[in-house]
mmCIF file of C-alpha atoms in Angstrom:
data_model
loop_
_atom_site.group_PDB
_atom_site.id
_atom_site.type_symbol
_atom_site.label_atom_id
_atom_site.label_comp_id
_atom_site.label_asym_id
_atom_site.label_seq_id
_atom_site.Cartn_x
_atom_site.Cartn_y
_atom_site.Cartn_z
ATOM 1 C CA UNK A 1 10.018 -2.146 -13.895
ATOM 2 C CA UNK A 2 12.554 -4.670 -12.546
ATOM 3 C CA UNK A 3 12.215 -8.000 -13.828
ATOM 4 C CA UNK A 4 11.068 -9.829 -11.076
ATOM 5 C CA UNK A 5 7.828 -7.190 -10.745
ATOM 6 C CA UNK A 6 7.882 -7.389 -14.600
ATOM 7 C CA UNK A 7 4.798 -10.137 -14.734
ATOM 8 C CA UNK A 8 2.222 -7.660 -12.173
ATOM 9 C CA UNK A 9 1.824 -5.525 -15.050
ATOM 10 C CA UNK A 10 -1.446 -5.645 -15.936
ATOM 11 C CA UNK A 11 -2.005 -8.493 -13.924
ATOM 12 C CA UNK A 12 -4.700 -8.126 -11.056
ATOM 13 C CA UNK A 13 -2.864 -8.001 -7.695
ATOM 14 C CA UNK A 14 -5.717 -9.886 -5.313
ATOM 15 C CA UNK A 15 -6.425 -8.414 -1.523
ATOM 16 C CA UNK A 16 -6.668 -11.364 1.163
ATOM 17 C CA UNK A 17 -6.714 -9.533 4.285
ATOM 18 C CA UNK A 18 -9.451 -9.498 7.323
ATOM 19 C CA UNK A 19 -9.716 -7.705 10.320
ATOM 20 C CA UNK A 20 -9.977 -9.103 13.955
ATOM 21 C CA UNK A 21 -14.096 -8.546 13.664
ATOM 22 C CA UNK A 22 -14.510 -9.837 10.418
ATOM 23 C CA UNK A 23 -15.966 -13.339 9.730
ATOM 24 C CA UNK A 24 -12.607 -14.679 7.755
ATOM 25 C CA UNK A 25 -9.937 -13.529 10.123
ATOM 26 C CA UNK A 26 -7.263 -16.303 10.144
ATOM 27 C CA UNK A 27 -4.049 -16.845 8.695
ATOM 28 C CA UNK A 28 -4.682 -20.281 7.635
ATOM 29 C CA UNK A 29 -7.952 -18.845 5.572
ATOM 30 C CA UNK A 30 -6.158 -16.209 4.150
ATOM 31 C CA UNK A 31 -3.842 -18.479 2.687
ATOM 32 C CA UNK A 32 -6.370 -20.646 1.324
ATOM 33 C CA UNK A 33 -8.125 -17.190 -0.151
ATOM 34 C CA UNK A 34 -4.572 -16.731 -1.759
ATOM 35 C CA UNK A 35 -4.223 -20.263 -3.343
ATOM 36 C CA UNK A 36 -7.632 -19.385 -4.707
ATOM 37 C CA UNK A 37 -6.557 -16.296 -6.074
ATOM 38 C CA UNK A 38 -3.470 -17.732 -7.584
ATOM 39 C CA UNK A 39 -5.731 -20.895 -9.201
ATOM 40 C CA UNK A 40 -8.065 -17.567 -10.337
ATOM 41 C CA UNK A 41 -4.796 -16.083 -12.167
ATOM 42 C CA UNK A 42 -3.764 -13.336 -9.519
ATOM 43 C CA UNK A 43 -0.595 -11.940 -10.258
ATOM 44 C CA UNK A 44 0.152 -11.054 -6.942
ATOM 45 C CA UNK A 45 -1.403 -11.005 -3.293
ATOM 46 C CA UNK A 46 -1.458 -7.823 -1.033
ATOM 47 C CA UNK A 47 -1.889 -9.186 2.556
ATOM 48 C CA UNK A 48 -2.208 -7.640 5.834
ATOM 49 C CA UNK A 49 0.307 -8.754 9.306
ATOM 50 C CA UNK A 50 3.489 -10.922 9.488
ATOM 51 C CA UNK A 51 1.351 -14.133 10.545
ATOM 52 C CA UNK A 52 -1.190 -13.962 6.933
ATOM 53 C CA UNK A 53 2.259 -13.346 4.742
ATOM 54 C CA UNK A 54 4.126 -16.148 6.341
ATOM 55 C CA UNK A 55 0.932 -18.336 5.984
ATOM 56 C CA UNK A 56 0.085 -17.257 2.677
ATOM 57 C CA UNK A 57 4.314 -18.144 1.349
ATOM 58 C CA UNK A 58 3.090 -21.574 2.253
ATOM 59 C CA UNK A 59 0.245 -21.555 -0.266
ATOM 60 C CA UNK A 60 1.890 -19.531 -3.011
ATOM 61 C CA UNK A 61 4.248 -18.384 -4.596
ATOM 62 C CA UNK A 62 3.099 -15.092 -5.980
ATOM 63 C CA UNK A 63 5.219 -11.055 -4.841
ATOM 64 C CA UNK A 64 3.163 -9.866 -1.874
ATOM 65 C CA UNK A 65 2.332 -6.192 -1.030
ATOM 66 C CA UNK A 66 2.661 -6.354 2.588
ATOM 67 C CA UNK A 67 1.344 -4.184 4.892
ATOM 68 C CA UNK A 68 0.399 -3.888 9.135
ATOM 69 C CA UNK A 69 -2.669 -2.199 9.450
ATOM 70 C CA UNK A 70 -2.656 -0.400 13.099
ATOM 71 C CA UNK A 71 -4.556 2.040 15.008
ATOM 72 C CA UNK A 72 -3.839 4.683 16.857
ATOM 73 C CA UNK A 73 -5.628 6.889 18.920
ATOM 74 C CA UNK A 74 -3.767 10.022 17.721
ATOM 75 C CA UNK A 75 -4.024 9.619 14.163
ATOM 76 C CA UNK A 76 -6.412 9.043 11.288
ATOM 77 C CA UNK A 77 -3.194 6.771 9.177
ATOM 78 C CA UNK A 78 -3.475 3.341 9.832
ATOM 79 C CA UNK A 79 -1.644 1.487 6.829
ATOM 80 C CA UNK A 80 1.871 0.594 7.963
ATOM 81 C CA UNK A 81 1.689 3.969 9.867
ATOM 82 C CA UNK A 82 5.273 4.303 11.686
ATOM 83 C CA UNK A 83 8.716 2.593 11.711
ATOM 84 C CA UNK A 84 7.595 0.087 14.390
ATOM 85 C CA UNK A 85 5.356 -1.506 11.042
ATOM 86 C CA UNK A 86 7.523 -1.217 8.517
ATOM 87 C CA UNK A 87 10.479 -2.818 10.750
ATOM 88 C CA UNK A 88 7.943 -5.836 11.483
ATOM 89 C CA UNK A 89 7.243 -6.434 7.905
ATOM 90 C CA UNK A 90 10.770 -6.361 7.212
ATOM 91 C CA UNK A 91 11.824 -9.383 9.825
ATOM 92 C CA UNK A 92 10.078 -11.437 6.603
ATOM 93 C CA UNK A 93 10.728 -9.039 3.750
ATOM 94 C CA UNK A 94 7.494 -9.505 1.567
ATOM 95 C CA UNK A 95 8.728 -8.008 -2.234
ATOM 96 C CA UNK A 96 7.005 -4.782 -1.472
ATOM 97 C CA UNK A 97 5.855 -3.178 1.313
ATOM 98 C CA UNK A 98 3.241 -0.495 1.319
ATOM 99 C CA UNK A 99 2.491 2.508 3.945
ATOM 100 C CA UNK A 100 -0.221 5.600 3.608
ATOM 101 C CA UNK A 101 1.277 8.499 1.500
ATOM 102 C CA UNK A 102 -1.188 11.098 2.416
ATOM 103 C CA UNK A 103 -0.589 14.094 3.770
ATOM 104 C CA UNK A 104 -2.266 13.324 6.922
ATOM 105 C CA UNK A 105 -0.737 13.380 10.447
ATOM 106 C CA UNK A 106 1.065 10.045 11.713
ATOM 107 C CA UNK A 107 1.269 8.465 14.837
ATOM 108 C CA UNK A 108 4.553 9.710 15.853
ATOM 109 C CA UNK A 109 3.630 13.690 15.453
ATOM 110 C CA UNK A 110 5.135 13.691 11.805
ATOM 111 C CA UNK A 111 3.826 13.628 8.006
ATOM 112 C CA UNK A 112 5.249 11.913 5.273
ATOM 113 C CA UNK A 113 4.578 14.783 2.794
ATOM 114 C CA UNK A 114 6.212 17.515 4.732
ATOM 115 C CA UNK A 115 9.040 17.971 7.530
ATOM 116 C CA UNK A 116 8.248 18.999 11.146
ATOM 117 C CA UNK A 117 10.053 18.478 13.847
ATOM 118 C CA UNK A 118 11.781 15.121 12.705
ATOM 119 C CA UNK A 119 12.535 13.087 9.660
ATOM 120 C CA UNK A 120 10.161 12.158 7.144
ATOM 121 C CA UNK A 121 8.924 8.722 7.390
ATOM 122 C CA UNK A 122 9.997 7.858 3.929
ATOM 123 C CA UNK A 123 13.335 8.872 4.500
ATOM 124 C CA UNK A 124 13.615 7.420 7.532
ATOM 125 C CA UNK A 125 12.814 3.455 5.987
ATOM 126 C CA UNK A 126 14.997 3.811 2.546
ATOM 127 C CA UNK A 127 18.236 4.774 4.735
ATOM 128 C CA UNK A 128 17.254 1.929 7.132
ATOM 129 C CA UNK A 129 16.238 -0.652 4.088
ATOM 130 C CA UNK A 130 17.639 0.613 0.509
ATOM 131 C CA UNK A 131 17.226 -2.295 -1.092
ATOM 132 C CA UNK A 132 13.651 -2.939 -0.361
ATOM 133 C CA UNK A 133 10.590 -1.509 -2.500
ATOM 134 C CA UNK A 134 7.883 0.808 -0.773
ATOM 135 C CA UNK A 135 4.472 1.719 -2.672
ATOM 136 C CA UNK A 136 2.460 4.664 -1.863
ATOM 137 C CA UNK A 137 -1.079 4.154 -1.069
ATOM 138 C CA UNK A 138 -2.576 8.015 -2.156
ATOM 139 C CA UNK A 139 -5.837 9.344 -1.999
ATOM 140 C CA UNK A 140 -5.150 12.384 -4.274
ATOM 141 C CA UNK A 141 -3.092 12.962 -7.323
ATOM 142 C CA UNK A 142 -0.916 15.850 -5.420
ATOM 143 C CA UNK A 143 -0.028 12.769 -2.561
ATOM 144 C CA UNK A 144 0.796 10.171 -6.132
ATOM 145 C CA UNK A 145 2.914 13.006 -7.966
ATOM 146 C CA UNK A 146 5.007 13.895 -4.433
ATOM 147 C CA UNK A 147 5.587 10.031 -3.851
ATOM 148 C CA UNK A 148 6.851 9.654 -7.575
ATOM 149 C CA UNK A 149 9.485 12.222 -6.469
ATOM 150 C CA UNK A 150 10.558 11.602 -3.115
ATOM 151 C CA UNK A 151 11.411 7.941 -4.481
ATOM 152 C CA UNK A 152 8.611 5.381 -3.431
ATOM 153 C CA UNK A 153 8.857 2.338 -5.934
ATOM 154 C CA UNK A 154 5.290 2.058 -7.103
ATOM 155 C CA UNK A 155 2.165 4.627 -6.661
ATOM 156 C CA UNK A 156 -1.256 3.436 -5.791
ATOM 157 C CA UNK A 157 -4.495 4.656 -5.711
ATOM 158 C CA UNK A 158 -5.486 2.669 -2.585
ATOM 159 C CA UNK A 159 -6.931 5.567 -0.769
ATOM 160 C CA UNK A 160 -8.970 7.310 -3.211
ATOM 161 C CA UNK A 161 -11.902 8.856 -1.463
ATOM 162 C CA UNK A 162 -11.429 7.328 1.827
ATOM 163 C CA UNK A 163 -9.397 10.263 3.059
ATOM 164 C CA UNK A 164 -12.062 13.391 4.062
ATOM 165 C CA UNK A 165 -10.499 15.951 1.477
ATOM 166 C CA UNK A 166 -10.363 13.215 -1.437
ATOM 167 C CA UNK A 167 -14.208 12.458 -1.099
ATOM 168 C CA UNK A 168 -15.199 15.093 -3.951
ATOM 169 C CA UNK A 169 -12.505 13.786 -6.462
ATOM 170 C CA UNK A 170 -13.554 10.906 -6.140
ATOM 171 C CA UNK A 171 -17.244 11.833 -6.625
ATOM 172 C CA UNK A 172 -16.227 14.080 -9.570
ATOM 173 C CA UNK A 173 -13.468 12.655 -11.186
ATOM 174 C CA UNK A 174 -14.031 8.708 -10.446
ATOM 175 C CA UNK A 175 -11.015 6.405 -9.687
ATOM 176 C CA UNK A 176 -10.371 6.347 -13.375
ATOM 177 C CA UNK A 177 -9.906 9.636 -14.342
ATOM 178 C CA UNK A 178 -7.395 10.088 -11.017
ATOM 179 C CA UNK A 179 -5.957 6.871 -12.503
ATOM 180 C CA UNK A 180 -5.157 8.420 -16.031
ATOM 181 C CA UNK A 181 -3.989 11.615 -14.524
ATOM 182 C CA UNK A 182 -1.044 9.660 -12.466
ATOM 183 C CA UNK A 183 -0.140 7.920 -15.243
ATOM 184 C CA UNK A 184 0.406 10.964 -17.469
ATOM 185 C CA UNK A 185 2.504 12.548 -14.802
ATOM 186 C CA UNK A 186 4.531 9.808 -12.342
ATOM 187 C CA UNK A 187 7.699 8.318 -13.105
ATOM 188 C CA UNK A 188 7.295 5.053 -11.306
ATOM 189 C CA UNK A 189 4.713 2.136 -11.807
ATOM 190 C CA UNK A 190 1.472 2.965 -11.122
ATOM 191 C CA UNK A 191 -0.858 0.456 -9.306
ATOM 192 C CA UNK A 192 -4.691 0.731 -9.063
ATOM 193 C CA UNK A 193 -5.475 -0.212 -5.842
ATOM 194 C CA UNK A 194 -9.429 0.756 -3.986
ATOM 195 C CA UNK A 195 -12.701 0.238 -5.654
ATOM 196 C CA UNK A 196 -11.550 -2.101 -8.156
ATOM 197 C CA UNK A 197 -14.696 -4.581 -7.273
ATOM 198 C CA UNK A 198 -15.985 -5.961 -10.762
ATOM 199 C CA UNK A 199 -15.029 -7.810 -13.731
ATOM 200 C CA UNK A 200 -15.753 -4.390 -15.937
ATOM 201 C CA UNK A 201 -13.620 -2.564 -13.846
#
């Protein structure tokens, strides 16, 4: 892990993000959730639109996991689902940004996991941005061990179970065991991400 990621390991990474029909949506709250977090010891901050990063930089310093969460009639992948996203985030460059790595259909008629009739996604944002670092949010440990290989910069588990054919893993495994598998078998950091809700977690 590059030095400047060095200190997230085995750090918690905090989630300040909320919707448009949630009770906390704002900017300026979500950077006062993130000072909070960093005062709690959070390693890092994982935040949700251009407007809660660049509010949040004013609270902390802390690498953010940025992401654009969108929906789309067409498509079930919502998590920094197409270019358009990833091109957003990168006007302010958080340290990493993060995009769903399953193997479900995207907005724009392709998957990441497989070729169709244009470029894979992936592909697509490392020629465009080299230099930047892209984790995986996964719901299985087939979608973790394909990211590790096509090149994404970290691996999370952020989508354990909340993808229709990762319910039963998750029901007969538990995020742990899918946790331990990854790490036996990935390359690249591995960050768990979903569920992660109490102190004995």
């Amino acid at each position: 892990m590059e030095a400047q990621f060095e200190n997230l390991r085995s750090k918690l990474i905090v989630s300040c993000q909320a919707l448009e029909d949630e009770p906390l949506h704002s900017s300026f709250i979500m950077g006062r959730m993130a000072k909070a977090a960093y005062e709690g010891g959070a390693a890092g901050i994982r935040a949700n639109t251009v407007e809660d990063i660049l509010e949040i930089r004013k609270n902390v310093s802390l690498p953010i996991i940025g992401i654009i969460k969108e929906v789309y009639d067409n498509s079930e992948v919502y998590i920094t689902p197409t270019l358009k996203e990833v091109d957003a985030l990168m006007e302010i460059k958080p340290e990493i940004i993060a995009v769903d790595a399953t193997k479900r259909i995207r907005p724009d008629g392709t998957y990441l996991l497989e070729e169709i009739d244009t470029e894979k996604l992936f592909e697509k944002v490392k020629e465009k941005y080299p230099d930047q670092k892209f984790m995986a949010d996964c719901s299985t440990v087939e979608e973790a061990l394909f990211a590790d290989e096509i090149g994404f910069d970290f691996i999370g588990t952020t989508l354990v179970g909340y993808t229709p054919y990762s319910v039963n893993d998750k029901i007969e495994q538990n995020d742990f065991e899918i946790i331990r598998k990854i790490l036996k078998q990935v390359h690249h950091p591995v960050i768990a991400e979903g569920n992660i809700d109490v102190p004995q977690k």
